[in-house]
Coordinates of C-alpha atoms and ligand atoms in Angstrom, one line a residue:
X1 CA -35.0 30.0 104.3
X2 CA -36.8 27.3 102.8
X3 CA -37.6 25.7 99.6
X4 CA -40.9 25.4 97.6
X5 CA -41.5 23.3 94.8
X6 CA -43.4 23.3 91.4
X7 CA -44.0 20.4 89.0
X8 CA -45.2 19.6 85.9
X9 CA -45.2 16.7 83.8
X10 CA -46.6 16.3 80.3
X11 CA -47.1 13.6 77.2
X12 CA -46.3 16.5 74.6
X13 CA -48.3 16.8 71.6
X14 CA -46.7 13.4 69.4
X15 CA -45.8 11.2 71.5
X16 CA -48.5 8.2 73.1
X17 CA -47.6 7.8 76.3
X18 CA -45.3 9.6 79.0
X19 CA -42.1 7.9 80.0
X20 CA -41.0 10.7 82.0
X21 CA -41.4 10.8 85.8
X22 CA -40.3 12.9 88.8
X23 CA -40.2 12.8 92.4
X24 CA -41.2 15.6 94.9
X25 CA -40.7 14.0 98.6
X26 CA -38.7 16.8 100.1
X27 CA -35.9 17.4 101.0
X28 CA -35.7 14.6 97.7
X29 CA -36.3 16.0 94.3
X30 CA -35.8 14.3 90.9
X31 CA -36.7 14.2 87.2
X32 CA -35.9 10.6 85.2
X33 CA -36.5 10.6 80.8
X34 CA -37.2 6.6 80.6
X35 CA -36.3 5.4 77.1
X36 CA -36.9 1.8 75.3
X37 CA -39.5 -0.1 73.0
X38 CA -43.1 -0.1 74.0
X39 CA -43.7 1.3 77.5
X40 CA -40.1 0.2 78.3
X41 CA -39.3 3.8 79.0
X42 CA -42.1 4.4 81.5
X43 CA -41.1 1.2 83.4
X44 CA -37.7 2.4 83.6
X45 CA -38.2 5.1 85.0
X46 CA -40.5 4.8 87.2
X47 CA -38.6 1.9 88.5
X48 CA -35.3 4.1 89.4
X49 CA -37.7 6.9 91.1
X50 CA -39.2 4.6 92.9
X51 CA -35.8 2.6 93.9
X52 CA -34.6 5.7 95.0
X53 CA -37.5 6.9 96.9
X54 CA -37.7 4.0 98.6
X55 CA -34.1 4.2 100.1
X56 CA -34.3 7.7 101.1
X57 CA -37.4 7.1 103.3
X58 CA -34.9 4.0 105.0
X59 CA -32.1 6.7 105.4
X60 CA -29.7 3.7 104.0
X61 CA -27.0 5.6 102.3
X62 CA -25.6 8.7 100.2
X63 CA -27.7 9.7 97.4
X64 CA -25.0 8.3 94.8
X65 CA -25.3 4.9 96.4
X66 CA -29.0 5.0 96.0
X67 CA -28.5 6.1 92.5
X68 CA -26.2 3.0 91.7
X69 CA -28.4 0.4 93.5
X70 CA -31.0 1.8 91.3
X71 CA -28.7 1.1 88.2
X72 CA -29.0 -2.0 89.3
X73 CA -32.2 -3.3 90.1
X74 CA -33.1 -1.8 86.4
X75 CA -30.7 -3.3 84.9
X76 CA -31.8 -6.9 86.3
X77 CA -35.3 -6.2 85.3
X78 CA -34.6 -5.5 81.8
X79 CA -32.0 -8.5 82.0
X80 CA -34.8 -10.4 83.4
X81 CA -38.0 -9.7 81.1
X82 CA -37.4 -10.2 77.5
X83 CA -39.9 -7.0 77.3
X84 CA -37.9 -4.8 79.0
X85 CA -34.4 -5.4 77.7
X86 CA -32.4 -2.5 76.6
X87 CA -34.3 -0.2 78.9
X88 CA -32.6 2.8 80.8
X89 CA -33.4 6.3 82.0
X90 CA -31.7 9.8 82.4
X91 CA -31.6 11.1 86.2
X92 CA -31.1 14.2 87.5
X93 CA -32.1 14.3 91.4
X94 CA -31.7 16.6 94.2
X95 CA -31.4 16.6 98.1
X96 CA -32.2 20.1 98.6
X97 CA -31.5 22.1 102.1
X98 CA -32.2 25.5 102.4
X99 CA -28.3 26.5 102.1
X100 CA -27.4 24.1 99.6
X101 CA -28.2 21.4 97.0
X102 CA -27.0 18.3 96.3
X103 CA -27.0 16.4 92.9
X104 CA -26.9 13.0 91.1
X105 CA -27.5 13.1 87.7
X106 CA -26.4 10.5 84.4
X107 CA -28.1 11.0 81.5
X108 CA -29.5 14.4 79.4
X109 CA -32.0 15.8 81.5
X110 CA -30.8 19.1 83.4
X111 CA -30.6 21.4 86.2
X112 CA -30.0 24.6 85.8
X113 CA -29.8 27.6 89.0
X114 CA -31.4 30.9 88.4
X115 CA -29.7 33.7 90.4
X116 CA -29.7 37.2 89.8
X117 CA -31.7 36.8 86.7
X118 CA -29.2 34.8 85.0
X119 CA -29.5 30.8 83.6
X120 CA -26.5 28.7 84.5
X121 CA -26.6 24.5 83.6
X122 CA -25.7 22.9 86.9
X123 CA -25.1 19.3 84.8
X124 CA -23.3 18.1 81.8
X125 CA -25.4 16.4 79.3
X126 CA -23.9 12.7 79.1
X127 CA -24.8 12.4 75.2
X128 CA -22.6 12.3 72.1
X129 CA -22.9 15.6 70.7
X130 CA -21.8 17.0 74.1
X131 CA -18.9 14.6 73.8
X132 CA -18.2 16.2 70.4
X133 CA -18.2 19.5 71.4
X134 CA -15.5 19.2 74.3
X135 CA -13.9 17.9 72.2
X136 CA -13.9 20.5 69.5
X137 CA -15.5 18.7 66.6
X138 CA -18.3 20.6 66.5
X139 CA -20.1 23.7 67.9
X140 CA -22.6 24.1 70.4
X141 CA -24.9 25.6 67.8
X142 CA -24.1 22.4 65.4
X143 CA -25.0 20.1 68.5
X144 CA -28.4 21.9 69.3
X145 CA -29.6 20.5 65.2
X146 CA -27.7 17.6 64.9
X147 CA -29.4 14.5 63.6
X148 CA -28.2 12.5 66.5
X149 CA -28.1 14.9 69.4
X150 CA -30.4 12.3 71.4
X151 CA -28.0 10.0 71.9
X152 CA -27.1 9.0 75.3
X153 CA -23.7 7.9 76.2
X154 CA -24.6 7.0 79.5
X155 CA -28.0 6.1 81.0
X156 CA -28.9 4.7 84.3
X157 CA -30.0 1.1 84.2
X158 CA -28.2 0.1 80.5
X159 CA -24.9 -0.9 82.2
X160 CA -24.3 -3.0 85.0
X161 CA -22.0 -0.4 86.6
X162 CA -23.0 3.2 86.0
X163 CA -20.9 6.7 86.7
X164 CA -22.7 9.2 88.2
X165 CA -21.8 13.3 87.9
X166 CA -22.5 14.4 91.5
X167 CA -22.2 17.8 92.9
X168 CA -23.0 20.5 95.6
X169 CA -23.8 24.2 94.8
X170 CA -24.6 26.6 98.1
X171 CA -27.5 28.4 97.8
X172 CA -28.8 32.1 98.4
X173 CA -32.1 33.0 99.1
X174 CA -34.1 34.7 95.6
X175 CA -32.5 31.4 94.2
X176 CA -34.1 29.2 91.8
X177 CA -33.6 25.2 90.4
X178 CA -34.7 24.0 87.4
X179 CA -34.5 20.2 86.8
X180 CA -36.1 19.3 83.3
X181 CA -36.4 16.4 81.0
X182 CA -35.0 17.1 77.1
X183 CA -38.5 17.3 75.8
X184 CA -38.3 20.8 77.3
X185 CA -34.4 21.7 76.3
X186 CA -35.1 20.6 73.1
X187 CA -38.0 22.2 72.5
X188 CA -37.2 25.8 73.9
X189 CA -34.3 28.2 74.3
X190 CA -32.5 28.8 77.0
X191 CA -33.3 32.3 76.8
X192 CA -37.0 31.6 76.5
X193 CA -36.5 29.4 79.4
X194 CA -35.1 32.0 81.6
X195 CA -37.6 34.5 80.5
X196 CA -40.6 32.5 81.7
X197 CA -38.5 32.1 84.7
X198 CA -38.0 35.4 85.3
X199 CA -41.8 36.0 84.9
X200 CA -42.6 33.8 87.1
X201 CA -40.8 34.7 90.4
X202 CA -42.1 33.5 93.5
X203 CA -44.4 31.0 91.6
X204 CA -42.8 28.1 91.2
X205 CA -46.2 25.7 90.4
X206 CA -46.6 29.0 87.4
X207 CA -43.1 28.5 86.1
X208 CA -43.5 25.0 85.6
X209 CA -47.1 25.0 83.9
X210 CA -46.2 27.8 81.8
X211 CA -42.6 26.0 80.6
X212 CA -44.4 23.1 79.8
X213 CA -47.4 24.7 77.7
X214 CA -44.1 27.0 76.0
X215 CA -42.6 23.3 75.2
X216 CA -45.9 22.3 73.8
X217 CA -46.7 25.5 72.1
X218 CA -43.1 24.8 70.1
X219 CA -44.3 21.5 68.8
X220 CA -43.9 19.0 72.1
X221 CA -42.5 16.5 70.1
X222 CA -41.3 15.1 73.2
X223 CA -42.4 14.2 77.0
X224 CA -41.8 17.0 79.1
X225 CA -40.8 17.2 82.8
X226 CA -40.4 20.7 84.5
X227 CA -39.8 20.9 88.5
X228 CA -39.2 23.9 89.8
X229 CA -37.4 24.6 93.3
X230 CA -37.2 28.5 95.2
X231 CA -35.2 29.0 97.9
X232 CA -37.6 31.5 99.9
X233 CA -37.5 33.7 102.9
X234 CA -39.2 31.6 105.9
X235 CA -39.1 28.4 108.1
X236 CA -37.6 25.7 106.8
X237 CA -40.6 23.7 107.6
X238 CA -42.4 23.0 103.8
X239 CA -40.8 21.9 100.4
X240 CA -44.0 20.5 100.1
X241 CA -45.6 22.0 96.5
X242 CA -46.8 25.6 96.3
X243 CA -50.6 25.1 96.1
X244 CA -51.8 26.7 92.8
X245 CA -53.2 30.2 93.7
X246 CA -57.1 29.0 95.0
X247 CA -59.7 31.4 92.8
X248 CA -60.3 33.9 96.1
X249 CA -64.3 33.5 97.4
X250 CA -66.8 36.4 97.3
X251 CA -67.3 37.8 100.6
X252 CA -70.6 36.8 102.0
X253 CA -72.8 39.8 102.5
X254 CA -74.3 40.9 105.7
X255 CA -77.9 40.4 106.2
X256 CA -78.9 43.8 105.2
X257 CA -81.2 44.8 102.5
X258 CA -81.4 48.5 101.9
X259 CA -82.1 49.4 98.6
X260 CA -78.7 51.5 97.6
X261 CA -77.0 48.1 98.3
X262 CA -78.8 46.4 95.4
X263 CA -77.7 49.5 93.1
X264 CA -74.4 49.6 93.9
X265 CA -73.9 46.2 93.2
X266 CA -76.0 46.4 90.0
X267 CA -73.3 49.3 89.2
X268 CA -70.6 47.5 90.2
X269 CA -71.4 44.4 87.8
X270 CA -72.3 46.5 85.2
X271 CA -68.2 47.6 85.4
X272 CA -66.7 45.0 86.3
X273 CA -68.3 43.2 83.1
X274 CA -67.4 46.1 80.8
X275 CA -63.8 46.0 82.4
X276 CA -63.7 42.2 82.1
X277 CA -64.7 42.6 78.3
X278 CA -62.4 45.1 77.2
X279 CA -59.7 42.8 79.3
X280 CA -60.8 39.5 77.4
X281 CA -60.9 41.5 74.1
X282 CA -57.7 43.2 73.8
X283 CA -56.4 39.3 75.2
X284 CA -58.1 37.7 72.3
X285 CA -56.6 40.5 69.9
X286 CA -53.1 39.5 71.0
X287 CA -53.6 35.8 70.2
X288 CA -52.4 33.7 67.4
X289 CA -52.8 30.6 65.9
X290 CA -52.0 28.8 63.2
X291 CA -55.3 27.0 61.6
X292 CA -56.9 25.7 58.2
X293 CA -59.3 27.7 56.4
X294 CA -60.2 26.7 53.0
X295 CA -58.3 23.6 52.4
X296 CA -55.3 26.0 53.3
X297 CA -52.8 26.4 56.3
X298 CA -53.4 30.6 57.6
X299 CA -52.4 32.2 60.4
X300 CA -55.4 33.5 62.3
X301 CA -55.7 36.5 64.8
X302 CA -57.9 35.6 68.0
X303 CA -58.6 32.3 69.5
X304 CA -59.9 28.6 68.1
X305 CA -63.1 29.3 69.4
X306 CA -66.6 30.1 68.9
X307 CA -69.0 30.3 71.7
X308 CA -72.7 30.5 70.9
X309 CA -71.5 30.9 67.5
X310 CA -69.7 33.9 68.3
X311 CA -66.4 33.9 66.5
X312 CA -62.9 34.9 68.4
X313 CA -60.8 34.9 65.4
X314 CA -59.8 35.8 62.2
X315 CA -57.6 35.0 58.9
X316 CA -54.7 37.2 58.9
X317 CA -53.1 35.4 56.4
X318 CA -54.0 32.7 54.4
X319 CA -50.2 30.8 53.2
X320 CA -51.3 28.8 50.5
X321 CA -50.1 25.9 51.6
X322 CA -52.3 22.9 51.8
X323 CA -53.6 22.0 55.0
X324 CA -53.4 18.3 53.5
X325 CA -50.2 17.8 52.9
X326 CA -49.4 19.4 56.4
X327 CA -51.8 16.8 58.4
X328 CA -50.3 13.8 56.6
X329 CA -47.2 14.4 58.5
X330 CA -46.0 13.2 62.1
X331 CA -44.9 16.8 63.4
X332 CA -47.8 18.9 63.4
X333 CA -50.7 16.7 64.7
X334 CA -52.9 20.1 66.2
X335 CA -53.5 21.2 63.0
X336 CA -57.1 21.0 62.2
X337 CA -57.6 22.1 66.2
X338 CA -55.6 25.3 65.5
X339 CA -51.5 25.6 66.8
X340 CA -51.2 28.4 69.6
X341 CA -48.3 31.1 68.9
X342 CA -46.9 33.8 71.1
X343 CA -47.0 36.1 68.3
X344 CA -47.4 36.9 64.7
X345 CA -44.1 36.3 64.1
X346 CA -44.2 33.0 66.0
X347 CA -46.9 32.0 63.5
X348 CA -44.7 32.6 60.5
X349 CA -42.4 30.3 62.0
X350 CA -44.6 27.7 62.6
X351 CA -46.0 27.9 59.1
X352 CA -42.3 27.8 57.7
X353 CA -41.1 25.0 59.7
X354 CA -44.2 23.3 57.9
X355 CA -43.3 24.0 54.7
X356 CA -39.8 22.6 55.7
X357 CA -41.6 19.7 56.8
X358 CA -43.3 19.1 53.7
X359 CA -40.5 19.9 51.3
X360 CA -38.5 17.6 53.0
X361 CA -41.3 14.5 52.9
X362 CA -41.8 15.2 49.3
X363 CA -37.8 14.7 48.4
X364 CA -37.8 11.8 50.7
X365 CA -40.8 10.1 49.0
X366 CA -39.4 11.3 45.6
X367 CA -36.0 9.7 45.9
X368 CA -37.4 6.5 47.8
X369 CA -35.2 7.3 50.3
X370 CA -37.5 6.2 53.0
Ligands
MN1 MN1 -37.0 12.9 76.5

């Protein structure tokens, strides 16, 4: 058996810069959330990949010990430059053999194993609300919306010491690890995660891109990290990443010219156009987006496009809400470029979480709550 990875890493659709960062060196695999002012995040953790990376290729010691040295050469910096002080970063890493992983992990970002169809969460996240719900003070659902479900109650590189959660889980071939930053957890449902994963089998660069553009489609409000892992049949000889499927070249013709040649292909692209058509119309018919038209938000059928003038979509719906008072928030910055849904119904829940959006600014800004 062997392992092949996927990886994807993405600013989101608020945020300015990307503090996440991950690490594909095989057999070494990891995923880091940096957090802290300014581009304290990014330095974070790029800093603890980097640390770690570093001792792996020297063979030095168990991947815990490189995790703690880590914790400290971040936590010097950031005692050391008044810029970086306060800075840490989640990490979830993995040494990954063909029978069996091994993980190191502080922090909120996850793994997770796919076998048999089924999601399982390898790691614990180290924040607050998961601290709550252990101990019974509130539901998992409650933690998922609570106002402060972000915070971390351990981080690598805040502390001088730091605790890490390690862990080995055998593995079977068919079997699949996630590891993910929160700006994908956050963003989509475990269920929607495994179902992308379970569209995706034996595509690993495919999962990743499409869990990240599913984490974007849902607002990205967040940086989002996604590295996928397969345990395949074959030589253990790769890890290396899955090359994304290369667009396969048109055989070259032979050198003859006969007439019924030229038909036949004049025939054939007359069909494969008509085919292609149809294909890229029924695809545009099941696309949504959510867009302005008139000065209001409305769901449109088809996609934000219009080449040679040609237009790909529609109003299904115009809400009635104004597109104003939707771009003068923080949450929906795509507006004006059209929102992507899955579906109709996905639509209608984009526009109502706007209108939650807006309600809620207008109370804040009434009662000078702010
Ligand atoms: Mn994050």
């Amino acid at each position: 058996m062997r392992i092949v990875a996927g990886v994807a890493t993405d600013v989101g659709r608020v945020r300015e810069g990307n503090e996440d960062a991950f690490i594909v060196e095989p057999p070494l695999y990891a995923v880091a959330d940096g957090m802290g002012g300014a581009r304290a995040g990014e330095v974070a953790s790029q800093l603890a990949l980097h640390t770690i990376a570093e001792l792996w290729r020297r063979g030095s010691g168990t991947l815990e010990d490189e995790v703690r040295e880590a914790n400290d050469i971040v936590f010097a910096r950031a005692g050391e430059d008044q810029r970086y002080a306060g800075m840490g970063t989640t990490l979830t890493a993995a040494v990954a053999s063909a029978e069996a992983i091994h993980l190191a992990h502080v922090g909120d970002s996850r793994a997770y194993l796919v076998r048999a169809g089924l999601l399982r969460q390898l790691t614990r996240d180290h924040t607050l609300v998961d601290r709550m719900v252990q101990a019974g003070e509130i539901t998992r659902d409650e933690a998922d919306v609570h106002p402060h479900r972000n915070v971390l109650i351990r981080a690598l590189g805040t502390e001088p010491r730091v605790d890490v959660d390690v862990d080995d889980i055998g593995l079977l071939e068919g079997d699949r690890v996630l590891l993910c930053s929160d700006g994908l957890t956050t963003m989509v449902t475990e269920d929607q995660i495994l179902a992308v994963l379970n569209a995706t089998v034996g595509k690993p660069q495919d999962a990743a891109d499409r869990l990240v553009r599913a984490a974007n489609r849902a607002g990205g409000i967040d940086n989002i990290t996604a590295l996928v892992l397969d345990v395949e049949e074959g030589e253990p000889d790769s890890g290396a990443i899955a090359a994304a499927s290369p667009v396969a070249a048109p055989p070259n013709g032979g050198g003859r010219r006969r007439a019924w040649r030229w038909i036949a292909a004049a025939v054939a692209v007359i069909l494969v156009t008509t085919v292609a058509y149809t294909a890229f119309r029924s695809y545009v018919d099941d696309q949504w987006y959510v867009g302005v038209s008139n000065g209001h938000v409305a769901i449109f059928q088809g996609i934000p496009a219009a080449p040679f003038g040609f237009e790909l979509s529609h109003v299904d719906l115009d809400t009635g809400l104004a597109a104003a008072e939707v771009e003068q928030l923080a949450t929906f910055p795509g507006l004006a470029d059209g929102i992507n849904a899955t579906s109709r119904e996905e639509a209608l829940q984009i526009v109502e979480a706007m209108r939650q959006d807006v309600e809620t600014s207008k109370s804040k800004h009434g009662g000078g709550a702010m």
